[in-house]
Amino acid sequence: MRPIWLLLLIPYLALAWVPFYNKSMPVLFGFPFFYWYQLIWVPLTSLLTYIVYLKLRRNNRNDG
């Protein structure tokens, strides 16, 4: 297993522990922390997935 795959664990770990973000403060643009914390992970997860994809594609080109 390549270490780059560990990047995909970050969103899982950040969202798996619900008591960490199950609170209402701080509020951002009227959204309680519980909602905006989860929403911020949508683009972050996409970005991390894209980074892993690019890294694996580059490695596959170099290998084959």
PDB file of N, CA and C in Angstrom:
ATOM      1  N   MET A   1       0.847  -1.190   0.000  1.00  0.00           N
ATOM      2  CA  MET A   1       0.000   0.000   0.000  1.00  0.00           C
ATOM      3  C   MET A   1       0.882   1.239   0.000  1.00  0.00           C
ATOM      4  N   ARG A   2       0.539   2.161  -0.868  1.00  0.00           N
ATOM      5  CA  ARG A   2       1.307   3.389  -0.963  1.00  0.00           C
ATOM      6  C   ARG A   2       0.831   4.384   0.088  1.00  0.00           C
ATOM      7  N   PRO A   3       1.742   5.175   0.643  1.00  0.00           N
ATOM      8  CA  PRO A   3       1.374   6.138   1.682  1.00  0.00           C
ATOM      9  C   PRO A   3       0.373   7.200   1.218  1.00  0.00           C
ATOM     10  N   ILE A   4       0.308   7.439  -0.082  1.00  0.00           N
ATOM     11  CA  ILE A   4      -0.626   8.456  -0.582  1.00  0.00           C
ATOM     12  C   ILE A   4      -2.067   8.089  -0.272  1.00  0.00           C
ATOM     13  N   TRP A   5      -2.357   6.803  -0.151  1.00  0.00           N
ATOM     14  CA  TRP A   5      -3.710   6.354   0.165  1.00  0.00           C
ATOM     15  C   TRP A   5      -4.144   6.823   1.557  1.00  0.00           C
ATOM     16  N   LEU A   6      -3.192   7.109   2.415  1.00  0.00           N
ATOM     17  CA  LEU A   6      -3.523   7.555   3.774  1.00  0.00           C
ATOM     18  C   LEU A   6      -4.223   8.912   3.772  1.00  0.00           C
ATOM     19  N   LEU A   7      -4.043   9.676   2.703  1.00  0.00           N
ATOM     20  CA  LEU A   7      -4.751  10.960   2.604  1.00  0.00           C
ATOM     21  C   LEU A   7      -6.269  10.763   2.626  1.00  0.00           C
ATOM     22  N   LEU A   8      -6.711   9.626   2.124  1.00  0.00           N
ATOM     23  CA  LEU A   8      -8.155   9.378   2.081  1.00  0.00           C
ATOM     24  C   LEU A   8      -8.724   9.044   3.454  1.00  0.00           C
ATOM     25  N   LEU A   9      -7.866   8.775   4.399  1.00  0.00           N
ATOM     26  CA  LEU A   9      -8.331   8.510   5.764  1.00  0.00           C
ATOM     27  C   LEU A   9      -8.649   9.796   6.523  1.00  0.00           C
ATOM     28  N   ILE A  10      -8.072  10.901   6.096  1.00  0.00           N
ATOM     29  CA  ILE A  10      -8.250  12.161   6.823  1.00  0.00           C
ATOM     30  C   ILE A  10      -9.724  12.563   6.906  1.00  0.00           C
ATOM     31  N   PRO A  11     -10.469  12.599   5.806  1.00  0.00           N
ATOM     32  CA  PRO A  11     -11.891  12.968   5.929  1.00  0.00           C
ATOM     33  C   PRO A  11     -12.679  11.966   6.757  1.00  0.00           C
ATOM     34  N   TYR A  12     -12.337  10.704   6.613  1.00  0.00           N
ATOM     35  CA  TYR A  12     -13.030   9.686   7.397  1.00  0.00           C
ATOM     36  C   TYR A  12     -12.823   9.922   8.889  1.00  0.00           C
ATOM     37  N   LEU A  13     -11.595  10.144   9.272  1.00  0.00           N
ATOM     38  CA  LEU A  13     -11.311  10.364  10.685  1.00  0.00           C
ATOM     39  C   LEU A  13     -11.908  11.675  11.186  1.00  0.00           C
ATOM     40  N   ALA A  14     -11.897  12.694  10.343  1.00  0.00           N
ATOM     41  CA  ALA A  14     -12.426  13.997  10.745  1.00  0.00           C
ATOM     42  C   ALA A  14     -13.934  13.965  10.943  1.00  0.00           C
ATOM     43  N   LEU A  15     -14.617  13.089  10.219  1.00  0.00           N
ATOM     44  CA  LEU A  15     -16.078  13.059  10.303  1.00  0.00           C
ATOM     45  C   LEU A  15     -16.605  11.883  11.108  1.00  0.00           C
ATOM     46  N   ALA A  16     -15.780  10.943  11.438  1.00  0.00           N
ATOM     47  CA  ALA A  16     -16.265   9.766  12.162  1.00  0.00           C
ATOM     48  C   ALA A  16     -16.549  10.043  13.631  1.00  0.00           C
ATOM     49  N   TRP A  17     -15.842  10.983  14.195  1.00  0.00           N
ATOM     50  CA  TRP A  17     -15.991  11.265  15.622  1.00  0.00           C
ATOM     51  C   TRP A  17     -16.987  12.418  15.812  1.00  0.00           C
ATOM     52  N   VAL A  18     -18.260  12.091  15.787  1.00  0.00           N
ATOM     53  CA  VAL A  18     -19.335  13.094  15.816  1.00  0.00           C
ATOM     54  C   VAL A  18     -19.314  13.955  17.083  1.00  0.00           C
ATOM     55  N   PRO A  19     -19.035  13.418  18.270  1.00  0.00           N
ATOM     56  CA  PRO A  19     -19.022  14.310  19.449  1.00  0.00           C
ATOM     57  C   PRO A  19     -18.039  15.469  19.330  1.00  0.00           C
ATOM     58  N   PHE A  20     -17.032  15.341  18.481  1.00  0.00           N
ATOM     59  CA  PHE A  20     -16.074  16.427  18.283  1.00  0.00           C
ATOM     60  C   PHE A  20     -16.735  17.658  17.669  1.00  0.00           C
ATOM     61  N   TYR A  21     -17.635  17.456  16.747  1.00  0.00           N
ATOM     62  CA  TYR A  21     -18.227  18.607  16.052  1.00  0.00           C
ATOM     63  C   TYR A  21     -19.717  18.754  16.300  1.00  0.00           C
ATOM     64  N   ASN A  22     -20.256  18.040  17.247  1.00  0.00           N
ATOM     65  CA  ASN A  22     -21.674  18.144  17.572  1.00  0.00           C
ATOM     66  C   ASN A  22     -21.917  19.299  18.535  1.00  0.00           C
ATOM     67  N   LYS A  23     -21.761  20.507  18.023  1.00  0.00           N
ATOM     68  CA  LYS A  23     -21.992  21.714  18.822  1.00  0.00           C
ATOM     69  C   LYS A  23     -22.426  22.826  17.883  1.00  0.00           C
ATOM     70  N   SER A  24     -22.953  23.875  18.447  1.00  0.00           N
ATOM     71  CA  SER A  24     -23.516  24.937  17.615  1.00  0.00           C
ATOM     72  C   SER A  24     -22.568  26.120  17.428  1.00  0.00           C
ATOM     73  N   MET A  25     -21.589  26.269  18.271  1.00  0.00           N
ATOM     74  CA  MET A  25     -20.684  27.411  18.181  1.00  0.00           C
ATOM     75  C   MET A  25     -19.319  26.957  17.693  1.00  0.00           C
ATOM     76  N   PRO A  26     -18.633  27.685  16.889  1.00  0.00           N
ATOM     77  CA  PRO A  26     -18.933  28.999  16.352  1.00  0.00           C
ATOM     78  C   PRO A  26     -19.868  28.923  15.143  1.00  0.00           C
ATOM     79  N   VAL A  27     -20.594  29.983  14.951  1.00  0.00           N
ATOM     80  CA  VAL A  27     -21.520  30.094  13.833  1.00  0.00           C
ATOM     81  C   VAL A  27     -20.799  30.778  12.674  1.00  0.00           C
ATOM     82  N   LEU A  28     -20.976  30.249  11.461  1.00  0.00           N
ATOM     83  CA  LEU A  28     -20.356  30.825  10.260  1.00  0.00           C
ATOM     84  C   LEU A  28     -21.447  31.063   9.232  1.00  0.00           C
ATOM     85  N   PHE A  29     -21.637  32.302   8.833  1.00  0.00           N
ATOM     86  CA  PHE A  29     -22.688  32.702   7.881  1.00  0.00           C
ATOM     87  C   PHE A  29     -24.060  32.196   8.310  1.00  0.00           C
ATOM     88  N   GLY A  30     -24.312  32.152   9.586  1.00  0.00           N
ATOM     89  CA  GLY A  30     -25.590  31.713  10.116  1.00  0.00           C
ATOM     90  C   GLY A  30     -25.718  30.213  10.308  1.00  0.00           C
ATOM     91  N   PHE A  31     -24.705  29.465   9.908  1.00  0.00           N
ATOM     92  CA  PHE A  31     -24.732  28.013  10.061  1.00  0.00           C
ATOM     93  C   PHE A  31     -24.041  27.619  11.363  1.00  0.00           C
ATOM     94  N   PRO A  32     -24.673  26.774  12.151  1.00  0.00           N
ATOM     95  CA  PRO A  32     -23.985  26.263  13.344  1.00  0.00           C
ATOM     96  C   PRO A  32     -22.779  25.415  12.950  1.00  0.00           C
ATOM     97  N   PHE A  33     -21.868  25.287  13.862  1.00  0.00           N
ATOM     98  CA  PHE A  33     -20.626  24.559  13.603  1.00  0.00           C
ATOM     99  C   PHE A  33     -20.883  23.162  13.074  1.00  0.00           C
ATOM    100  N   PHE A  34     -21.879  22.487  13.621  1.00  0.00           N
ATOM    101  CA  PHE A  34     -22.188  21.116  13.199  1.00  0.00           C
ATOM    102  C   PHE A  34     -22.386  21.024  11.698  1.00  0.00           C
ATOM    103  N   TYR A  35     -23.066  21.975  11.100  1.00  0.00           N
ATOM    104  CA  TYR A  35     -23.350  21.927   9.664  1.00  0.00           C
ATOM    105  C   TYR A  35     -22.176  22.396   8.820  1.00  0.00           C
ATOM    106  N   TRP A  36     -21.605  23.539   9.177  1.00  0.00           N
ATOM    107  CA  TRP A  36     -20.537  24.032   8.296  1.00  0.00           C
ATOM    108  C   TRP A  36     -19.276  23.190   8.401  1.00  0.00           C
ATOM    109  N   TYR A  37     -19.057  22.534   9.533  1.00  0.00           N
ATOM    110  CA  TYR A  37     -17.902  21.643   9.634  1.00  0.00           C
ATOM    111  C   TYR A  37     -18.043  20.483   8.632  1.00  0.00           C
ATOM    112  N   GLN A  38     -19.236  19.918   8.557  1.00  0.00           N
ATOM    113  CA  GLN A  38     -19.467  18.824   7.620  1.00  0.00           C
ATOM    114  C   GLN A  38     -19.420  19.319   6.172  1.00  0.00           C
ATOM    115  N   LEU A  39     -20.001  20.501   5.941  1.00  0.00           N
ATOM    116  CA  LEU A  39     -20.005  21.040   4.578  1.00  0.00           C
ATOM    117  C   LEU A  39     -18.603  21.381   4.083  1.00  0.00           C
ATOM    118  N   ILE A  40     -17.747  21.842   4.978  1.00  0.00           N
ATOM    119  CA  ILE A  40     -16.384  22.197   4.558  1.00  0.00           C
ATOM    120  C   ILE A  40     -15.607  20.954   4.117  1.00  0.00           C
ATOM    121  N   TRP A  41     -16.008  19.787   4.623  1.00  0.00           N
ATOM    122  CA  TRP A  41     -15.311  18.562   4.255  1.00  0.00           C
ATOM    123  C   TRP A  41     -15.694  18.061   2.867  1.00  0.00           C
ATOM    124  N   VAL A  42     -16.770  18.538   2.309  1.00  0.00           N
ATOM    125  CA  VAL A  42     -17.148  18.108   0.955  1.00  0.00           C
ATOM    126  C   VAL A  42     -16.087  18.555  -0.054  1.00  0.00           C
ATOM    127  N   PRO A  43     -15.739  19.839  -0.130  1.00  0.00           N
ATOM    128  CA  PRO A  43     -14.676  20.217  -1.086  1.00  0.00           C
ATOM    129  C   PRO A  43     -13.302  19.709  -0.667  1.00  0.00           C
ATOM    130  N   LEU A  44     -13.047  19.641   0.644  1.00  0.00           N
ATOM    131  CA  LEU A  44     -11.751  19.133   1.084  1.00  0.00           C
ATOM    132  C   LEU A  44     -11.567  17.665   0.697  1.00  0.00           C
ATOM    133  N   THR A  45     -12.621  16.880   0.830  1.00  0.00           N
ATOM    134  CA  THR A  45     -12.542  15.474   0.439  1.00  0.00           C
ATOM    135  C   THR A  45     -12.338  15.341  -1.062  1.00  0.00           C
ATOM    136  N   SER A  46     -13.018  16.181  -1.819  1.00  0.00           N
ATOM    137  CA  SER A  46     -12.815  16.160  -3.267  1.00  0.00           C
ATOM    138  C   SER A  46     -11.382  16.516  -3.623  1.00  0.00           C
ATOM    139  N   LEU A  47     -10.854  17.510  -2.969  1.00  0.00           N
ATOM    140  CA  LEU A  47      -9.474  17.917  -3.222  1.00  0.00           C
ATOM    141  C   LEU A  47      -8.498  16.796  -2.874  1.00  0.00           C
ATOM    142  N   LEU A  48      -8.686  16.166  -1.738  1.00  0.00           N
ATOM    143  CA  LEU A  48      -7.790  15.070  -1.345  1.00  0.00           C
ATOM    144  C   LEU A  48      -7.902  13.887  -2.312  1.00  0.00           C
ATOM    145  N   THR A  49      -9.111  13.592  -2.752  1.00  0.00           N
ATOM    146  CA  THR A  49      -9.301  12.517  -3.721  1.00  0.00           C
ATOM    147  C   THR A  49      -8.601  12.848  -5.030  1.00  0.00           C
ATOM    148  N   TYR A  50      -8.685  14.093  -5.455  1.00  0.00           N
ATOM    149  CA  TYR A  50      -8.021  14.526  -6.681  1.00  0.00           C
ATOM    150  C   TYR A  50      -6.505  14.428  -6.558  1.00  0.00           C
ATOM    151  N   ILE A  51      -5.980  14.814  -5.411  1.00  0.00           N
ATOM    152  CA  ILE A  51      -4.536  14.727  -5.191  1.00  0.00           C
ATOM    153  C   ILE A  51      -4.073  13.273  -5.260  1.00  0.00           C
ATOM    154  N   VAL A  52      -4.817  12.377  -4.631  1.00  0.00           N
ATOM    155  CA  VAL A  52      -4.467  10.954  -4.677  1.00  0.00           C
ATOM    156  C   VAL A  52      -4.544  10.443  -6.111  1.00  0.00           C
ATOM    157  N   TYR A  53      -5.581  10.833  -6.822  1.00  0.00           N
ATOM    158  CA  TYR A  53      -5.727  10.422  -8.219  1.00  0.00           C
ATOM    159  C   TYR A  53      -4.544  10.874  -9.066  1.00  0.00           C
ATOM    160  N   LEU A  54      -4.166  12.142  -8.936  1.00  0.00           N
ATOM    161  CA  LEU A  54      -3.044  12.652  -9.717  1.00  0.00           C
ATOM    162  C   LEU A  54      -1.743  11.938  -9.383  1.00  0.00           C
ATOM    163  N   LYS A  55      -1.520  11.712  -8.111  1.00  0.00           N
ATOM    164  CA  LYS A  55      -0.286  11.047  -7.686  1.00  0.00           C
ATOM    165  C   LYS A  55      -0.242   9.610  -8.215  1.00  0.00           C
ATOM    166  N   LEU A  56      -1.349   8.893  -8.130  1.00  0.00           N
ATOM    167  CA  LEU A  56      -1.380   7.517  -8.605  1.00  0.00           C
ATOM    168  C   LEU A  56      -1.255   7.456 -10.122  1.00  0.00           C
ATOM    169  N   ARG A  57      -1.877   8.389 -10.820  1.00  0.00           N
ATOM    170  CA  ARG A  57      -1.773   8.416 -12.277  1.00  0.00           C
ATOM    171  C   ARG A  57      -0.338   8.675 -12.713  1.00  0.00           C
ATOM    172  N   ARG A  58       0.319   9.599 -12.018  1.00  0.00           N
ATOM    173  CA  ARG A  58       1.717   9.904 -12.329  1.00  0.00           C
ATOM    174  C   ARG A  58       2.608   8.682 -12.066  1.00  0.00           C
ATOM    175  N   ASN A  59       2.349   7.990 -10.965  1.00  0.00           N
ATOM    176  CA  ASN A  59       3.141   6.796 -10.653  1.00  0.00           C
ATOM    177  C   ASN A  59       2.897   5.694 -11.672  1.00  0.00           C
ATOM    178  N   ASN A  60       1.657   5.534 -12.134  1.00  0.00           N
ATOM    179  CA  ASN A  60       1.357   4.504 -13.121  1.00  0.00           C
ATOM    180  C   ASN A  60       2.025   4.801 -14.454  1.00  0.00           C
ATOM    181  N   ARG A  61       2.109   6.072 -14.823  1.00  0.00           N
ATOM    182  CA  ARG A  61       2.785   6.435 -16.077  1.00  0.00           C
ATOM    183  C   ARG A  61       4.272   6.136 -15.994  1.00  0.00           C
ATOM    184  N   ASN A  62       4.846   6.398 -14.816  1.00  0.00           N
ATOM    185  CA  ASN A  62       6.274   6.140 -14.651  1.00  0.00           C
ATOM    186  C   ASN A  62       6.583   4.653 -14.575  1.00  0.00           C
ATOM    187  N   ASP A  63       5.648   3.857 -14.067  1.00  0.00           N
ATOM    188  CA  ASP A  63       5.869   2.404 -13.941  1.00  0.00           C
ATOM    189  C   ASP A  63       5.680   1.686 -15.265  1.00  0.00           C
ATOM    190  N   GLY A  64       4.755   2.141 -16.076  1.00  0.00           N
ATOM    191  CA  GLY A  64       4.446   1.350 -17.239  1.00  0.00           C
ATOM    192  C   GLY A  64       4.670   2.031 -18.488  1.00  0.00           C
TER     193      GLY A  64
END
